Coordinates of C-alpha atoms in Angstrom, one line a residue:
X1 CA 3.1 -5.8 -13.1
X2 CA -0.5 -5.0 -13.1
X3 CA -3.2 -6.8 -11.3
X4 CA -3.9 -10.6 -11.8
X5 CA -6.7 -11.2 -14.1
X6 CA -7.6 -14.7 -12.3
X7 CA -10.4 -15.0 -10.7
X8 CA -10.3 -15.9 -6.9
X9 CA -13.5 -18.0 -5.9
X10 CA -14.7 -17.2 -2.5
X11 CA -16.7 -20.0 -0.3
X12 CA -18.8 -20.5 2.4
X13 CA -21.4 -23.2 2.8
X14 CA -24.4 -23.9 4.8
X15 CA -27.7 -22.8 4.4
X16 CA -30.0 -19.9 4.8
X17 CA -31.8 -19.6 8.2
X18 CA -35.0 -21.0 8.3
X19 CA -38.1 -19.0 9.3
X20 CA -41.0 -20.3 10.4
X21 CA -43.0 -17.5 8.2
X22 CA -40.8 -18.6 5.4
X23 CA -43.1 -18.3 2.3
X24 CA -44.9 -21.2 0.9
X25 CA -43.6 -20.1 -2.9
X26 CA -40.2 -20.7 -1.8
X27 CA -41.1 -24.3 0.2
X28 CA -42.6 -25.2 -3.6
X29 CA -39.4 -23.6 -5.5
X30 CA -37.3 -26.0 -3.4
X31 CA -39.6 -29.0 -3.8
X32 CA -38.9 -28.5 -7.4
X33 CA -35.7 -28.3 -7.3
X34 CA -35.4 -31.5 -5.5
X35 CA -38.0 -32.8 -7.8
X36 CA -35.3 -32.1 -10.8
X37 CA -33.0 -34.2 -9.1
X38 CA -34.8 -37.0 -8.6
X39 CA -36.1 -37.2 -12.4
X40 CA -32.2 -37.1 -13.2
X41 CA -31.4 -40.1 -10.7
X42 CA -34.6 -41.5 -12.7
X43 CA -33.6 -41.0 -16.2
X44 CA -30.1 -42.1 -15.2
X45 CA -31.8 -45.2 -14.1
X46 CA -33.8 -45.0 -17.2
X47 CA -31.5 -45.5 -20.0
X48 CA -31.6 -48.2 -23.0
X49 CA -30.7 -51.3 -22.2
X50 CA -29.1 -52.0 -24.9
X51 CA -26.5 -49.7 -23.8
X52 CA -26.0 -52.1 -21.0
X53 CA -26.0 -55.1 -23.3
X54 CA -23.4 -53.5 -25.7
X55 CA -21.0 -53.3 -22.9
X56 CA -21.2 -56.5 -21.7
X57 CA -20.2 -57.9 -24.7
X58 CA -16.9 -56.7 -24.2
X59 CA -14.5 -58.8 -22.7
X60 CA -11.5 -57.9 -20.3
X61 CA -8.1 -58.6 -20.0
X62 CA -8.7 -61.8 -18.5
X63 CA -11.4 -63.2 -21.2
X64 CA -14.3 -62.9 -19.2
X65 CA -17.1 -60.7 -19.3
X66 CA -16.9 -57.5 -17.8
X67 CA -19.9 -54.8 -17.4
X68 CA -18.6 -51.2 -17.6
X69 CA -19.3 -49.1 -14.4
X70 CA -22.1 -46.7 -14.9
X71 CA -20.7 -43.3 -14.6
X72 CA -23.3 -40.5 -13.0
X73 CA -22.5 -36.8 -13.0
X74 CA -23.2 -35.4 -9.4
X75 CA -25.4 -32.2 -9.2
X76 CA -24.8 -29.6 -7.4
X77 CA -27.2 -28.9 -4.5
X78 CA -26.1 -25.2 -4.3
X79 CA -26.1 -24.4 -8.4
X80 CA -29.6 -25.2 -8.5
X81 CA -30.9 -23.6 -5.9
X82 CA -29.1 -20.8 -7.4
X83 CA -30.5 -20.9 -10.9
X84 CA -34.0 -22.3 -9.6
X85 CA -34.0 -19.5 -6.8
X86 CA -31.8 -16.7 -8.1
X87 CA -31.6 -16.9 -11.6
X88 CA -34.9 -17.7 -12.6
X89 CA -36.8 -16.1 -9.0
X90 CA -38.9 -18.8 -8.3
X91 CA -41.1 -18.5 -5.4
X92 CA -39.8 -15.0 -5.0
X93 CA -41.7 -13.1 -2.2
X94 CA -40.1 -9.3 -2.6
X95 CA -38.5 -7.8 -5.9
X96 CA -35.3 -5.6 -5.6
X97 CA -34.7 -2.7 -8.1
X98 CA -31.8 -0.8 -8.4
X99 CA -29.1 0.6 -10.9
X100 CA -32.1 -0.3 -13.8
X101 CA -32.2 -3.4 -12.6
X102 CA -34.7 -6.3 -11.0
X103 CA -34.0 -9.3 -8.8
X104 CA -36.8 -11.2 -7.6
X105 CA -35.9 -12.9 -4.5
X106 CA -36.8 -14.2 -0.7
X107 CA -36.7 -12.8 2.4
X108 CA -35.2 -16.0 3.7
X109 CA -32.5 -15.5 1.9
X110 CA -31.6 -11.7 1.9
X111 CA -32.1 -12.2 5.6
X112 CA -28.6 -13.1 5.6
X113 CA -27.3 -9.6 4.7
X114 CA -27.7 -7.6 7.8
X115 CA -28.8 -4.9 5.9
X116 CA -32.2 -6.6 4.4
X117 CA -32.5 -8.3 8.0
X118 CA -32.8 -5.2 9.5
X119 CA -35.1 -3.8 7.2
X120 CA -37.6 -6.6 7.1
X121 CA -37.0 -6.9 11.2
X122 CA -37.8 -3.4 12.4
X123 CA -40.9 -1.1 11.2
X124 CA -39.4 0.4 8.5
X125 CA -42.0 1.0 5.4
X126 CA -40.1 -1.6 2.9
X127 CA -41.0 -4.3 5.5
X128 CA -43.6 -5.6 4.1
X129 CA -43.4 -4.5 0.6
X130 CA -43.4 -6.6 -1.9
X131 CA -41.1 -4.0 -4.0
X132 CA -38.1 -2.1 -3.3
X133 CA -36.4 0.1 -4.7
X134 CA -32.7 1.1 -3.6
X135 CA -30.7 4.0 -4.1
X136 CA -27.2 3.4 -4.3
X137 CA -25.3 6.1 -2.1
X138 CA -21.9 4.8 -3.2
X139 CA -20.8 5.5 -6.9
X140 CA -18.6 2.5 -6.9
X141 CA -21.7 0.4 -6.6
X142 CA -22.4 -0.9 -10.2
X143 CA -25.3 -3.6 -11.2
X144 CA -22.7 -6.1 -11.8
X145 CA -21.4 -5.8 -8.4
X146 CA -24.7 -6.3 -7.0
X147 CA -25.4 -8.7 -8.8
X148 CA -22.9 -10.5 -7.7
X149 CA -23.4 -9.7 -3.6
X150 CA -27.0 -11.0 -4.2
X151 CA -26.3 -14.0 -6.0
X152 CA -23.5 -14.9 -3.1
X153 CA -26.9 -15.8 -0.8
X154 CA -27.9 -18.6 -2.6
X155 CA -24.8 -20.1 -3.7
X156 CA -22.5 -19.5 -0.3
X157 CA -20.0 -18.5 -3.1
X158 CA -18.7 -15.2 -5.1
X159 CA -16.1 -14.9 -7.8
X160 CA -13.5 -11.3 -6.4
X161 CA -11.3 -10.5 -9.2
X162 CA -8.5 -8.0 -8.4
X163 CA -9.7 -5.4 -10.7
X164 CA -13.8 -5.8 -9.3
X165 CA -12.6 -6.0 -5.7
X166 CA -13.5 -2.2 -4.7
X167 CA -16.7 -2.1 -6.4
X168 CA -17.7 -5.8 -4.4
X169 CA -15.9 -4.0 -1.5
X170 CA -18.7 -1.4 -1.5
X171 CA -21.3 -3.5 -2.3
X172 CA -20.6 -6.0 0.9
X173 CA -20.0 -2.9 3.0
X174 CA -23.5 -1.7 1.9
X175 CA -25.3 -5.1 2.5
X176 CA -23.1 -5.6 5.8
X177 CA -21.9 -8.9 4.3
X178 CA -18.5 -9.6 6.9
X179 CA -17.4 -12.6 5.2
X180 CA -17.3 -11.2 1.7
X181 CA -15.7 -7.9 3.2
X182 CA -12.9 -10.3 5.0
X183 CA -12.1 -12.2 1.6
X184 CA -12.0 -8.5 -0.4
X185 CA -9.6 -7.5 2.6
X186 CA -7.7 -11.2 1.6
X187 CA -7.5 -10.4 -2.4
X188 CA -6.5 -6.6 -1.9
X189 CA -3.4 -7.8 0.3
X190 CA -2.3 -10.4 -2.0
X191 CA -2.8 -7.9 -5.0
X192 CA -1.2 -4.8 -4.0
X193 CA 0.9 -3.3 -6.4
X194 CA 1.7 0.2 -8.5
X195 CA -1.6 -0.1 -10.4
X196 CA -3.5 -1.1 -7.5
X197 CA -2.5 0.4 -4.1
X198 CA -4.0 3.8 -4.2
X199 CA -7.1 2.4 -5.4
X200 CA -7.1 -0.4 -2.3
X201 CA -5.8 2.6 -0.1
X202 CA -8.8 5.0 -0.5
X203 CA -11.3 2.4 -0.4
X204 CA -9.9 0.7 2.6
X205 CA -10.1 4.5 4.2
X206 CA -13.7 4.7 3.3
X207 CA -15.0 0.9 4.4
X208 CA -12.6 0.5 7.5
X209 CA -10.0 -2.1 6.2
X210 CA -7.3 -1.0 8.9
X211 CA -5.0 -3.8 8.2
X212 CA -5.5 -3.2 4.4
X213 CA -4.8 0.6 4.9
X214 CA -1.7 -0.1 6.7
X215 CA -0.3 -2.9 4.4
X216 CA -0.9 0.2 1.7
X217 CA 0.8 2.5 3.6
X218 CA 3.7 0.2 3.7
X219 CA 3.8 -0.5 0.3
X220 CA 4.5 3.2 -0.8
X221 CA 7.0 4.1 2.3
X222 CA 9.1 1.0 0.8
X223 CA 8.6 1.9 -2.9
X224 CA 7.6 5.6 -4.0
X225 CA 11.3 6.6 -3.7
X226 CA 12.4 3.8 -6.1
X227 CA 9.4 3.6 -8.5
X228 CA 8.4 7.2 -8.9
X229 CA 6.6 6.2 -12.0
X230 CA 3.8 8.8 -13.9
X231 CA 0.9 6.6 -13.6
X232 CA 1.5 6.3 -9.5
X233 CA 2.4 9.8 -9.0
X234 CA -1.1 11.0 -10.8
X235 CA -2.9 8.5 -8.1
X236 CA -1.6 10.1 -5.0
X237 CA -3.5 12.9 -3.0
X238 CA -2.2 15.3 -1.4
X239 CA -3.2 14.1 2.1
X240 CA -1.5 10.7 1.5
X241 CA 1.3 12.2 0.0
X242 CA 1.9 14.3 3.0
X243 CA 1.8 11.1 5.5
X244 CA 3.9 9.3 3.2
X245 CA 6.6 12.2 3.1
X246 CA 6.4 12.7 6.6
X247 CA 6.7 9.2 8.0
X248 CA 10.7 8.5 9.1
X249 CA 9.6 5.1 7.6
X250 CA 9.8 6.1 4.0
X251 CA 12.6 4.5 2.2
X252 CA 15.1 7.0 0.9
X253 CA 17.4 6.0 -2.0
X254 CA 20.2 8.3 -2.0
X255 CA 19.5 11.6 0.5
X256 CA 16.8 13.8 1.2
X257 CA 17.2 15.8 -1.8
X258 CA 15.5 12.9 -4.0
X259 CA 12.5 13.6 -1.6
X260 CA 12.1 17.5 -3.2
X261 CA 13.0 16.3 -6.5
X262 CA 9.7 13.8 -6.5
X263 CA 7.7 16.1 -4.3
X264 CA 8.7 18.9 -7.3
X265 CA 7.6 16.5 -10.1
X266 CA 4.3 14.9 -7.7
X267 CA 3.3 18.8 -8.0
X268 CA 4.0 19.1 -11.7
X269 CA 1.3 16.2 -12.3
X270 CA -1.2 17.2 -9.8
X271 CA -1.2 20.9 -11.6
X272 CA -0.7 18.9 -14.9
X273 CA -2.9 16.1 -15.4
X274 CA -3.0 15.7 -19.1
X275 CA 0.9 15.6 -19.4
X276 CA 2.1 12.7 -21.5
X277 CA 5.8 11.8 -22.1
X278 CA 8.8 9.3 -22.0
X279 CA 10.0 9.0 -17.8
X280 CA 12.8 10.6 -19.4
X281 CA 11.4 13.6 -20.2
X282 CA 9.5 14.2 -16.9
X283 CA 11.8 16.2 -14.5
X284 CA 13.1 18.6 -17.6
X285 CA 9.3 19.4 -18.2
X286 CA 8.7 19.8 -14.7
X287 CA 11.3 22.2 -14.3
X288 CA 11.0 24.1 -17.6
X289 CA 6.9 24.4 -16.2
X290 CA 8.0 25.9 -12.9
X291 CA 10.3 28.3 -14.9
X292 CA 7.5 29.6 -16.7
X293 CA 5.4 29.7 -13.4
X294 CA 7.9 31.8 -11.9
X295 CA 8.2 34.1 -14.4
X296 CA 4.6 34.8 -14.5
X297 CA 4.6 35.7 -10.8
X298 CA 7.0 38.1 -10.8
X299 CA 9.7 35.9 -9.3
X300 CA 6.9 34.9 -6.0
X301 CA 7.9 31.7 -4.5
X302 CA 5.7 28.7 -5.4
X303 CA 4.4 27.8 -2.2
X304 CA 2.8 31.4 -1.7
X305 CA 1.4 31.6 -4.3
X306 CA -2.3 31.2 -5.0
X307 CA -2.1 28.0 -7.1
X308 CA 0.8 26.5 -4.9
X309 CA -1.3 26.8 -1.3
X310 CA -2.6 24.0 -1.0
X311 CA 0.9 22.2 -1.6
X312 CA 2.1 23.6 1.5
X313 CA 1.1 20.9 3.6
X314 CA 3.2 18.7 2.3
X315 CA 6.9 20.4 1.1
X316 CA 6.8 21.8 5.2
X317 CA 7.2 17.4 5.9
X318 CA 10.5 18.1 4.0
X319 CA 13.8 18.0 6.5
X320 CA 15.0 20.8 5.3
X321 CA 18.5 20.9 7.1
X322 CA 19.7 17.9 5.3
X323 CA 19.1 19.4 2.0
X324 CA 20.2 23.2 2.7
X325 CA 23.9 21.9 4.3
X326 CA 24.8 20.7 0.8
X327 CA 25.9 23.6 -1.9
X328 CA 24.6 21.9 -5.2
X329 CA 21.5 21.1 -3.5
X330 CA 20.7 24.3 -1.9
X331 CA 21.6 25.9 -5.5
X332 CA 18.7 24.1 -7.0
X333 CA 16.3 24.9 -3.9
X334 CA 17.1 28.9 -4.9
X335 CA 16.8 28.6 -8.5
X336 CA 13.8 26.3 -8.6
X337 CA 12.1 29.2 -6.2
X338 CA 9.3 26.7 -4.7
X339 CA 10.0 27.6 -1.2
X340 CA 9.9 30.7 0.7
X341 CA 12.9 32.3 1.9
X342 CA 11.1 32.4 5.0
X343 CA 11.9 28.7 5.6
X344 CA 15.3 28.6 5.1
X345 CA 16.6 31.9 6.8
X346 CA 16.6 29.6 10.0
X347 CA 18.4 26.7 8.8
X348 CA 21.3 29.3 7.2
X349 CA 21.7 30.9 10.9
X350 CA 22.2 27.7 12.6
X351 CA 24.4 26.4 9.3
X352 CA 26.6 29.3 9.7
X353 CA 27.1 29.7 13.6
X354 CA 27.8 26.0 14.0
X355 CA 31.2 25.8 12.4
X356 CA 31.9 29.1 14.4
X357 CA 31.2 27.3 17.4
X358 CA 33.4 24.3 16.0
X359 CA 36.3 26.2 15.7
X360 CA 36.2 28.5 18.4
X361 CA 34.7 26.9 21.6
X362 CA 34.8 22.9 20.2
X363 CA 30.9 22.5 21.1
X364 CA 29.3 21.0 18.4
X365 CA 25.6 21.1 18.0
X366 CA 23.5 19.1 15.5
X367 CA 22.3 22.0 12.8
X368 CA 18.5 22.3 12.8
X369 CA 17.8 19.4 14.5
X370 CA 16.3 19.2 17.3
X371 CA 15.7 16.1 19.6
X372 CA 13.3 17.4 21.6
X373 CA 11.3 18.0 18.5
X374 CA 8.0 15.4 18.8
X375 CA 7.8 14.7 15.1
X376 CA 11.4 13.7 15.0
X377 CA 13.8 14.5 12.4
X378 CA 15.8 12.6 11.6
X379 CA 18.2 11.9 8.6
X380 CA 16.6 9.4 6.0
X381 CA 19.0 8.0 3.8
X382 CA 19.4 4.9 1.5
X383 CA 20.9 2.3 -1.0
X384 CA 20.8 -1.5 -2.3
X385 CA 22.5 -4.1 -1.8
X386 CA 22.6 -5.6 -5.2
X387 CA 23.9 -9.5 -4.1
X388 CA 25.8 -11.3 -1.3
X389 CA 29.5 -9.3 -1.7
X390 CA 31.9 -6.9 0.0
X391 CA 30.0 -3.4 -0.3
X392 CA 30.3 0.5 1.7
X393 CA 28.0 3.3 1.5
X394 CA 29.2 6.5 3.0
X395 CA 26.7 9.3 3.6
X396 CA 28.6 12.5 4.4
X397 CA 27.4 14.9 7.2
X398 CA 28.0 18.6 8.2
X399 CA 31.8 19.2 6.6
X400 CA 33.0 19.8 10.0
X401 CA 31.1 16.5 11.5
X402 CA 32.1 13.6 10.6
X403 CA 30.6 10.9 7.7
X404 CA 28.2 7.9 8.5
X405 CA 29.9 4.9 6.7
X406 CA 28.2 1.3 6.5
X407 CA 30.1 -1.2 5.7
X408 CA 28.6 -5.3 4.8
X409 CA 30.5 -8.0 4.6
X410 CA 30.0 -11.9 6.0
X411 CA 26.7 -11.2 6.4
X412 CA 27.4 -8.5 8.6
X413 CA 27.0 -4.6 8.8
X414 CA 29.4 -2.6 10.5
X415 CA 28.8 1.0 11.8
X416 CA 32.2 3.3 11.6
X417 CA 32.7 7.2 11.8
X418 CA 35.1 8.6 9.8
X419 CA 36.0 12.0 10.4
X420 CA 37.4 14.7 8.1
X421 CA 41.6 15.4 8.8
X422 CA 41.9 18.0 6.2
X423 CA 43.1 21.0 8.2
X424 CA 41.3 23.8 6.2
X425 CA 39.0 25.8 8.5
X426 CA 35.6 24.9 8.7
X427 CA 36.6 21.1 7.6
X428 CA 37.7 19.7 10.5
X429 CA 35.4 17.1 13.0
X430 CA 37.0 18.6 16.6
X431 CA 35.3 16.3 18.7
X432 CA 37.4 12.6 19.8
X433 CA 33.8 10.8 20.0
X434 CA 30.4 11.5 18.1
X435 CA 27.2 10.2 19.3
X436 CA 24.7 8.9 17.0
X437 CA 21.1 7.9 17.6
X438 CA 20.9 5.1 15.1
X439 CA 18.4 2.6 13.6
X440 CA 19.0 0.0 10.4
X441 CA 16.4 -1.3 8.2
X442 CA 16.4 -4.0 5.6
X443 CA 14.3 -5.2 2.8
X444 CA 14.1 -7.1 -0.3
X445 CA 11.1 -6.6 -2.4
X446 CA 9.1 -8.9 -5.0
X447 CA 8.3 -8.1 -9.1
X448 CA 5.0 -6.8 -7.4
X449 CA 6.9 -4.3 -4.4
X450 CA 5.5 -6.4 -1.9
X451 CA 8.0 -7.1 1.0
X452 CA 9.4 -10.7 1.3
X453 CA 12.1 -9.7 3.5
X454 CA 12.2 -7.4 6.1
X455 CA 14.4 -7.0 9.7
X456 CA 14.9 -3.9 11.9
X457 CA 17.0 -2.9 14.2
X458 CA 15.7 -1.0 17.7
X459 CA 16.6 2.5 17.9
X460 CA 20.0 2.8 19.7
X461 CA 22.8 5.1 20.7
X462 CA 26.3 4.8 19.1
X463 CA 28.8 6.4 20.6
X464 CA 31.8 6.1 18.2
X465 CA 35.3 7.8 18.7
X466 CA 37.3 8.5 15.6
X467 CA 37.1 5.3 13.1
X468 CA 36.1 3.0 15.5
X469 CA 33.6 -0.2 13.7
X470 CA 30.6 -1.2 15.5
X471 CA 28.3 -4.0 14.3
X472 CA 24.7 -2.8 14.2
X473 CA 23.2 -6.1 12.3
X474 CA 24.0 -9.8 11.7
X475 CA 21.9 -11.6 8.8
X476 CA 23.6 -15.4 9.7
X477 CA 20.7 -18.0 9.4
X478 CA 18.5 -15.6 7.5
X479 CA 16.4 -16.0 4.6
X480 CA 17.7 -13.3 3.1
X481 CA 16.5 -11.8 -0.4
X482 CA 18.5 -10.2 -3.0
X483 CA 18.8 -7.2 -4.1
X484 CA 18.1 -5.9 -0.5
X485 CA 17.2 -2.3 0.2
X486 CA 19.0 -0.7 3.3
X487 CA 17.6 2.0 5.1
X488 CA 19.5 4.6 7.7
X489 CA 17.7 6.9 10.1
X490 CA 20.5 8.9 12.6
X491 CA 20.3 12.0 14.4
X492 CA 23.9 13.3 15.5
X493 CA 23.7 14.7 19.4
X494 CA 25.9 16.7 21.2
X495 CA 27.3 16.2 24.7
X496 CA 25.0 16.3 27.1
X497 CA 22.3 15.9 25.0
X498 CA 19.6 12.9 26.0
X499 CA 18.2 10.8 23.8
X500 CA 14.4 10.9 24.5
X501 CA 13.2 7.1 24.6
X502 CA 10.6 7.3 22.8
X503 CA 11.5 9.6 19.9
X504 CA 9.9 8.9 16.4
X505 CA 13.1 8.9 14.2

């Protein structure tokens, strides 16, 4: 759904600080504005009496005369001062000029910006000019924005649509308005969605919206793996796509393998901005494009290539072993050709010793993964919940491990290993008990992606023998959302292994 087109009024009232120096064209601006409103009360007062006598020849319900209440329309204090003052500039003591534009204005007034107040406050050479002219270093400044921002001093008031947010964003971050910056903060949060959340991202980055940087974040950790639509893809650098890929908060549907195939079709668009085409046709281009790209290099991987550089960055936040352990999946890794070989020799060692090591000395250690590791790296895997019934997802693990199986039902999700009892070599889980460092997330999403559910689990350590069930998560007494989105991060340890407390799965 694309951004609201309602406008969202803003308000603050009270009134502009008074200076004694205040200038005596804006004292006689304001006497004629209250002079206006007394002529009104006046002409109000004014009116034909045989108005008054034609009413009181009507007669009420109860047969006697009755006189009709005269009915006044209120003024408003603040819309005249802001088409006496603003609008029309009278009593103006200093004209602004910028973007092709002039406001004539009062000091009083723009004193309220911390901005003007610090440049008619200090000795700065527009002090006392009567004329200034600004430059605007922000390209998302435009006249209407400022002409807005400006206006918002005389009427304690400003009308933030979602789609002129960033450009009054700039504007109030120029002019060091807070409160307007705090309600922009307000509309992007309750606005953020596919077509806007980039855009609110990158500005929040460059005018120091934390919280609205963060809610941003959030927004593509819990949807880019589910929406992975053209128009969103285009928007994302490669910096944000990086922390997004990286975080052990991103939500992924299915395995890590879905990661590579949206990183893969991400680089397609970056490289390919004019591409146009049905979703359907999307990953076939991408690959068909990649072909080609190989084939003009001579069979060079991607990634070291000139043109693929800079992509680097982001396919090394891939977690590689959970991709390379599966056949089909490392089949497509080779014949796609993005990554080095150098990156994978490693994973292929450890793939290949740690059956060995199954078989012959029953010591099982987790394939390139690494607790000690500070970025953590752990498994990310996925599904939904469609609605309140009996449902399993089973996620299976190194062929001679065991598989992670979640199971809900009563509002409950159970936890169970189920190992392999197939007695080919290599297939076989030798160990009576697995250890698992564990966490559960869950969320249910509105039309827009914004969360409306959420619940986490801490991280914790399962220790499960052979088949045994452990609940991990009770949702009794919640409000709880369908469809609902479950997220798994686990990290298989071996014995003796610790679990570092504060390891970012």
């Amino acid at each position: 759904m694309g951004a609201r087109s309602s406008r969202m009024p803003w308000h603050w009232w009270g009134r502009a600080p008074e200076e004694p120096g205040a200038s005596a064209g804006m004292e006689e601006a304001e006497e004629a504005v209250a002079a206006e409103r007394k002529e009104g009360k006046e002409s109000e007062k004014a009116r034909p009496a045989a108005r008054q006598r034609s009413r009181k020849r009507k007669t009420g319900p109860g047969g006697p005369l009755t006189k009709e209440p005269c009915r006044k329309r209120a003024k408003d204090h603040s819309g005249s001062i802001y088409e006496a003052l603003f609008l029309r500039g009278e009593g103006s003591d200093v004209r602004i000029c910028a973007l092709g534009e002039e406001w004539n204005l009062h000091r009083v007034y723009l004193c309220q910006s911390g901005f003007f107040a610090s440049m008619f406050s200090g000795a700065w050479q527009e002090t006392n000019m009567d004329t200034i002219e600004l430059q605007m270093p922000d390209e998302n400044i435009d006249r209407e924005a400022l002409h807005e921002a400006l206006g918002s001093l005389y009427r304690g008031s400003i009308l933030i649509p979602p789609g002129r947010v960033v450009a009054i964003l700039a504007t109030a971050s120029m002019l060091q308005l807070d409160q307007v910056i705090q309600r922009c903060g307000e509309v992007m949060k309750e606005t953020v969605s596919a077509q806007t959340v980039c855009s609110y991202y990158y500005s929040a980055e460059s005018y120091g919206l934390q919280t609205i940087r963060t809610v941003c974040l959030q927004w593509l950790l819990d949807n880019m793996m589910t929406l992975c639509s053209e128009g969103l893809l285009r928007e994302v650098r490669l910096d944000l796509m990086k922390e997004v890929v990286a975080s052990s908060r991103l939500f992924v549907m299915g395995v890590e393998m879905n990661v590579y195939i949206v990183l893969k079709t991400w680089t397609f668009l970056q490289l390919q901005p004019t591409w146009r085409g049905p979703r359907s046709a999307l990953l076939p281009d991408t690959n068909s494009w990649f072909a080609r790209s190989r084939r003009d290099s001579e069979g060079t991987p991607f990634l070291e290539t000139e043109q693929g550089r800079a992509f680097v960055p982001v396919f090394q936040q891939l977690r590689l072993a959970y991709i390379m352990c599966d056949p089909m999946s490392a089949h497509v890794i080779h014949q796609d050709a993005l990554i080095p070989p150098s990156w994978l020799c490693p994973l292929y060692s450890e793939h290949c010793l740690g059956p060995l090591r199954a078989e012959q000395t029953r010591i099982v250690r987790p394939m390139g993964v690494y607790v000690s590791d500070p970025q953590g790296r752990s498994m990310r895997c996925g599904s939904q919940l469609h609605r309140d019934e009996l449902c399993s997802w089973r996620w299976e693990g190194f062929k001679f491990f065991w598989d992670l199986v979640l199971r809900y039902a009563n509002q409950r999700i159970i936890c169970r290993c189920s190992a392999r009892k197939k007695s080919r070599s290599f297939g076989v889980s030798l160990l009576g008990r697995r250890t698992v460092a564990f966490r559960l997330r869950l969320f249910s999403l509105d039309r827009d992606g914004r969360a409306v559910f959420r619940k986490d689990t801490e991280y914790q350590l399962l220790s499960l023998r052979q088949n045994q069930e452990l609940e991990v998560m009770n949702l009794e007494n919640q409000d709880v959302v369908f469809p609902i989105y479950v997220a798994c991060n686990f990290l298989y340890l071996h014995r003796g292994e610790r679990f570092p407390g504060r390891l970012p799965l």
